[in-house]
Backbone as JSON Lines, residues from 0, in Angstrom:
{"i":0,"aa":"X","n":[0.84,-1.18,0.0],"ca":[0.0,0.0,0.0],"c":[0.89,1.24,0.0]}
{"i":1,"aa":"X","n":[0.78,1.9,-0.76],"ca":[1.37,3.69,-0.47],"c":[2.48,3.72,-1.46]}
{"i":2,"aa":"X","n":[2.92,2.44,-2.32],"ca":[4.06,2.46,-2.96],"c":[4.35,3.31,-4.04]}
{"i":3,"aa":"X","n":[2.99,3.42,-4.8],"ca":[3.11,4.83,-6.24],"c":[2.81,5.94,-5.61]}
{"i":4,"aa":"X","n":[3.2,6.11,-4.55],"ca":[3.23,7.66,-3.57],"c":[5.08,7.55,-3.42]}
{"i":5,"aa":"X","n":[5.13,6.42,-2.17],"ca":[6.48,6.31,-1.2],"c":[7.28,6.41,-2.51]}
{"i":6,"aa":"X","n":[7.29,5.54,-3.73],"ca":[8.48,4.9,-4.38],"c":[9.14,6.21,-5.16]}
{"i":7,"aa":"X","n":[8.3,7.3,-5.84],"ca":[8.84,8.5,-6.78],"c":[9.12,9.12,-5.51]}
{"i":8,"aa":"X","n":[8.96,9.26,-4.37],"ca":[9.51,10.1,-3.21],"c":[10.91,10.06,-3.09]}
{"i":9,"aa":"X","n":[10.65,8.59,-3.0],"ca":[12.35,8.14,-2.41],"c":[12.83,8.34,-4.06]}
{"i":10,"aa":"X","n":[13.01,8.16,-4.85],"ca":[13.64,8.43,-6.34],"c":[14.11,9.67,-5.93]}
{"i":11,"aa":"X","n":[13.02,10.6,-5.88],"ca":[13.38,11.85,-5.69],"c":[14.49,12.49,-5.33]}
{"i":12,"aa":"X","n":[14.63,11.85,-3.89],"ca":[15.24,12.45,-2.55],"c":[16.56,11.61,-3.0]}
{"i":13,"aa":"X","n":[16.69,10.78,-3.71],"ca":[18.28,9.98,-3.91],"c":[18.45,10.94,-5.17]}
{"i":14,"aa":"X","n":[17.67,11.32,-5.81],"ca":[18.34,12.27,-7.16],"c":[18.43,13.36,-6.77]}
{"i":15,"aa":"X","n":[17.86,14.2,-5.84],"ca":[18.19,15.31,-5.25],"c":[19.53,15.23,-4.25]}
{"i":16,"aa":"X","n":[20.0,14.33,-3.91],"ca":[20.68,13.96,-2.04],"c":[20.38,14.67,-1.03]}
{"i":17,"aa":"X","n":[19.15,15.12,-1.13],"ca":[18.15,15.59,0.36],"c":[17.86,14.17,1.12]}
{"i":18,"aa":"X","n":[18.84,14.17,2.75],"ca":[18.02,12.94,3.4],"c":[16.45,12.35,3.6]}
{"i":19,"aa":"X","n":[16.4,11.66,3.53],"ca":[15.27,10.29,3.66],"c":[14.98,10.03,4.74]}
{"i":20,"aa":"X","n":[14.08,10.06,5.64],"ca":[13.67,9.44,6.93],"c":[14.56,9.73,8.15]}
{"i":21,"aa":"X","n":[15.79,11.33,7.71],"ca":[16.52,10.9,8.92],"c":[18.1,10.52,8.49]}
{"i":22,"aa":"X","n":[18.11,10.04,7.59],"ca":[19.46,9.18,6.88],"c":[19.78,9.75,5.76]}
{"i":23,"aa":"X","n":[21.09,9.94,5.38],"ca":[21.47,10.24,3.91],"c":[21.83,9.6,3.18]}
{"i":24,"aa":"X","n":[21.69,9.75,1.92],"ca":[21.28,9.16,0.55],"c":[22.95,9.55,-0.26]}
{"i":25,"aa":"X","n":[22.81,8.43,-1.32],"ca":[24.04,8.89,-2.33],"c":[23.11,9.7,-3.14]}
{"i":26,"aa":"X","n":[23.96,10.58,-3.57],"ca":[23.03,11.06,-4.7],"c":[23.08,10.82,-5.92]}
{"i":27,"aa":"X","n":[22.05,11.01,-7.09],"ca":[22.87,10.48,-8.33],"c":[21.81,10.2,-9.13]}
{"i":28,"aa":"X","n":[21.67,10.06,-10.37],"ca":[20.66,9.89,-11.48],"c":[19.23,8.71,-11.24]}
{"i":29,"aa":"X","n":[18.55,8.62,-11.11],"ca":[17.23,7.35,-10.68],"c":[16.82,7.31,-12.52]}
{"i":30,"aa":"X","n":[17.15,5.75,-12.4],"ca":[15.78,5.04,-13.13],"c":[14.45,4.91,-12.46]}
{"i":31,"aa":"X","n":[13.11,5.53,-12.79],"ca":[12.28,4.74,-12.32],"c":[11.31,4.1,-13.01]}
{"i":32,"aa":"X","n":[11.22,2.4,-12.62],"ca":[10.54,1.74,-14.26],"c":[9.25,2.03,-14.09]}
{"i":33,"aa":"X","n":[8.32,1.94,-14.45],"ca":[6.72,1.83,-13.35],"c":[5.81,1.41,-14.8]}
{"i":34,"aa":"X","n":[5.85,0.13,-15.58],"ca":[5.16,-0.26,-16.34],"c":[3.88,-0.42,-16.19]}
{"i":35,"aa":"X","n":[3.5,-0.23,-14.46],"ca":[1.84,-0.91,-14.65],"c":[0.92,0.39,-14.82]}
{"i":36,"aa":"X","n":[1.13,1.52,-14.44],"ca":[0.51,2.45,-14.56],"c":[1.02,4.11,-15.15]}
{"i":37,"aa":"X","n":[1.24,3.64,-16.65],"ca":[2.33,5.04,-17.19],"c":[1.43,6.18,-16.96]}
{"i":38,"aa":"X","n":[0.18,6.58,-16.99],"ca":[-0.47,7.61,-17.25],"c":[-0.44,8.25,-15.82]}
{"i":39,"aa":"X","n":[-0.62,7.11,-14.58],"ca":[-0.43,7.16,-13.18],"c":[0.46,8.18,-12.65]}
{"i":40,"aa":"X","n":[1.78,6.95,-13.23],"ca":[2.59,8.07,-12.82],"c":[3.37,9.44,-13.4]}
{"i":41,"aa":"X","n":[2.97,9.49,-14.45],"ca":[3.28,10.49,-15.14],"c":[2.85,12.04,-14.37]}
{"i":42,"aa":"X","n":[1.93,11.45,-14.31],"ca":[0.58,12.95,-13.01],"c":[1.35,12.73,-11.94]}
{"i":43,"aa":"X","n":[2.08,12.26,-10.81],"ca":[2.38,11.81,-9.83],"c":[3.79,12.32,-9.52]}
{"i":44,"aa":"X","n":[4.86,11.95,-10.89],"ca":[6.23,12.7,-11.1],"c":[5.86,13.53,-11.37]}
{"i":45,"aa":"X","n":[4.64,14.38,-12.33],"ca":[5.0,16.11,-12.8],"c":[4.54,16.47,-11.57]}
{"i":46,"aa":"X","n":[3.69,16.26,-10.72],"ca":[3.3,17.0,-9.24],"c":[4.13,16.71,-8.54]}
{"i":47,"aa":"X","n":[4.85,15.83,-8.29],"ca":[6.25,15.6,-7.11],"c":[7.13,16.55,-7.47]}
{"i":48,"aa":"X","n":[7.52,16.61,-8.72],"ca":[8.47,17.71,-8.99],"c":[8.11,19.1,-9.15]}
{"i":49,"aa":"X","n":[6.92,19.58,-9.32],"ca":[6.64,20.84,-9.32],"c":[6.59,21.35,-7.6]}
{"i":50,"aa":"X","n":[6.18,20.29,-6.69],"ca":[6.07,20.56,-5.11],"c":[7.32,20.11,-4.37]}
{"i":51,"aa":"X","n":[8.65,19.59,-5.15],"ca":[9.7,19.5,-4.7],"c":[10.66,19.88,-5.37]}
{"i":52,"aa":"X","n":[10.59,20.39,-6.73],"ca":[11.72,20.92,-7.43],"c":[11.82,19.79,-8.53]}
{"i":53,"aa":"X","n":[13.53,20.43,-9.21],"ca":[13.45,19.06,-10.23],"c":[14.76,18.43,-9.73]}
{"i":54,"aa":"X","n":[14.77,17.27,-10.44],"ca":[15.38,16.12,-10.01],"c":[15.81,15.28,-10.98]}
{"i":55,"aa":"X","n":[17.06,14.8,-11.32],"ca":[17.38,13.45,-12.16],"c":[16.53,12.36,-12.22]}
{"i":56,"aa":"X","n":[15.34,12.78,-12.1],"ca":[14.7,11.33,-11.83],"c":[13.95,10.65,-13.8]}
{"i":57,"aa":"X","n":[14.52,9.59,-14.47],"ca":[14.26,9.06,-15.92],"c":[12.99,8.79,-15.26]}
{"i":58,"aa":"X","n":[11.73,8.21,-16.15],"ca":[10.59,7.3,-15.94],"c":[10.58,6.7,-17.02]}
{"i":59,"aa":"X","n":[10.81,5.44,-16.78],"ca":[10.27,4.61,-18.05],"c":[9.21,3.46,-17.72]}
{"i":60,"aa":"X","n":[7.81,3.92,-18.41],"ca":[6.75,3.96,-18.56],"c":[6.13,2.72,-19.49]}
{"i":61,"aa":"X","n":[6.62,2.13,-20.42],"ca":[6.13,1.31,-21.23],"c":[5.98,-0.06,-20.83]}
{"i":62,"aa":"X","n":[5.27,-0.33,-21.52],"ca":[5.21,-2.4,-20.82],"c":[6.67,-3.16,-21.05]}
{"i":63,"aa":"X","n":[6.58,-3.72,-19.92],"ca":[8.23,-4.57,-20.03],"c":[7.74,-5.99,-20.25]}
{"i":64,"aa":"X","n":[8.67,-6.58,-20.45],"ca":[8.31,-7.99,-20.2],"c":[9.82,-8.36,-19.46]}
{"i":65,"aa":"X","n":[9.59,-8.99,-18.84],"ca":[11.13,-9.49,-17.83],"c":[11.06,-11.56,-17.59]}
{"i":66,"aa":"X","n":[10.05,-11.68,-18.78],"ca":[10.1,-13.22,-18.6],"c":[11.62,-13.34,-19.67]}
{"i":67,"aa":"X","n":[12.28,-15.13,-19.33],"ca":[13.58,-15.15,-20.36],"c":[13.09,-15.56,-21.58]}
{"i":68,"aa":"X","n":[13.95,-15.16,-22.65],"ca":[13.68,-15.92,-23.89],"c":[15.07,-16.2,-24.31]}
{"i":69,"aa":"X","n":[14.9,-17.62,-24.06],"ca":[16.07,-18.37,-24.53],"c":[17.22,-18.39,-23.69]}
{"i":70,"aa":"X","n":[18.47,-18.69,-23.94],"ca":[19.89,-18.22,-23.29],"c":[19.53,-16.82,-23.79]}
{"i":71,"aa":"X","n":[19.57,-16.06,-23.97],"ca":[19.52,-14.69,-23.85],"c":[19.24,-14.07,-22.57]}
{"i":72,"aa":"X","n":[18.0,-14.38,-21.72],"ca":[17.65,-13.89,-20.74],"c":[16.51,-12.55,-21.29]}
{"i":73,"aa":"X","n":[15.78,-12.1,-20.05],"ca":[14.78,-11.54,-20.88],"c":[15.07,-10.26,-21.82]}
{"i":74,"aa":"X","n":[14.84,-9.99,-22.65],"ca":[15.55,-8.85,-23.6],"c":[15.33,-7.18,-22.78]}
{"i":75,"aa":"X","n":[13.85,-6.93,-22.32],"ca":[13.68,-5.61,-21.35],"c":[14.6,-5.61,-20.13]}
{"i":76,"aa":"X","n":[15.33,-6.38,-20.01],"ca":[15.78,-6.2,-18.62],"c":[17.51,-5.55,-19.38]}
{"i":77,"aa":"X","n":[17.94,-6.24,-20.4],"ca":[18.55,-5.59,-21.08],"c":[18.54,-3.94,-21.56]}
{"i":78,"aa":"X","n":[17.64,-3.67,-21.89],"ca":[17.27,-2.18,-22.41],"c":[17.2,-1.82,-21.08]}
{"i":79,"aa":"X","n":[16.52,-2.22,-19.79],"ca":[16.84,-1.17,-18.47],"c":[17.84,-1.07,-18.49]}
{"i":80,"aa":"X","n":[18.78,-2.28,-18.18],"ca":[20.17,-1.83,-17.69],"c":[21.55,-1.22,-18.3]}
{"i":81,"aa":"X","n":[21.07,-1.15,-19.45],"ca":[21.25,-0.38,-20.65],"c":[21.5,1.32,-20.53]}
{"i":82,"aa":"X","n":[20.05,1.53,-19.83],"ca":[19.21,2.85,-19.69],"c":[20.06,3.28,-18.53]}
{"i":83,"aa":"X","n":[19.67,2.5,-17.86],"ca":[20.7,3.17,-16.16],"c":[21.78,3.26,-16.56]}
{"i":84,"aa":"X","n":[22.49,2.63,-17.16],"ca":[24.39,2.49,-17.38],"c":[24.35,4.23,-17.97]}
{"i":85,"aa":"X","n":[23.19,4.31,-18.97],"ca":[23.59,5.68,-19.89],"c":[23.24,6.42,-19.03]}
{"i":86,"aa":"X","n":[22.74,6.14,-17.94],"ca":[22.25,7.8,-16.86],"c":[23.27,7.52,-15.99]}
{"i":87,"aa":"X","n":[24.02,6.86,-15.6],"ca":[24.57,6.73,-14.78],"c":[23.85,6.72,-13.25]}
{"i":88,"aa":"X","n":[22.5,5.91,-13.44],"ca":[21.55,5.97,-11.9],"c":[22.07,5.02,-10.81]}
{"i":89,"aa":"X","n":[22.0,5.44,-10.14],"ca":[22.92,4.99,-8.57],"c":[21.16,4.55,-8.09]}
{"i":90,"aa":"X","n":[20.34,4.6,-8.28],"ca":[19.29,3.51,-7.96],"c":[18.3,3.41,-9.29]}
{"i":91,"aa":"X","n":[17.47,2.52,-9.52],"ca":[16.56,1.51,-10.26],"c":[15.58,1.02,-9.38]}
């Protein structure tokens, strides 16, 4: 419960390096994937960031699939880690 609230929070606050609960954060670029609800969170990041500023925070929004195919392993999990390497995000 509270997670498409808590989860772009904490993104936030690690792409900003404003402490978290008390504790400090590395700071540094965020992937955040959120395939089940793109339209969700789209409204959710532009209001987090207009009431907290802006922030390194990517969203990638589209349907994944993360089942394997083949020795390959699943191909979306590829393109994330792909994505983070090019942002250089210190969380996912």
């Amino acid at each position: 419960a509270a997670k498409s609230v808590l989860a772009p929070f904490i993104a936030h606050r690690v792409a900003t390096g404003i402490p978290l609960f008390g504790r400090r954060v590395r700071p540094g670029p965020v992937l955040y994937v959120s395939p089940e609800d793109p339209e969700g969170i789209k409204y959710r990041g532009k209001a987090l960031l207009q009431a907290q500023g802006d922030a390194a925070v990517a969203f990638l929004t589209h349907p994944i699939n993360l089942l394997a195919d083949g020795d390959e392993g699943p191909p979306d999990l590829a393109r994330i880690n792909a994505t983070a390497d090019s942002l250089g995000a210190v969380l996912v």
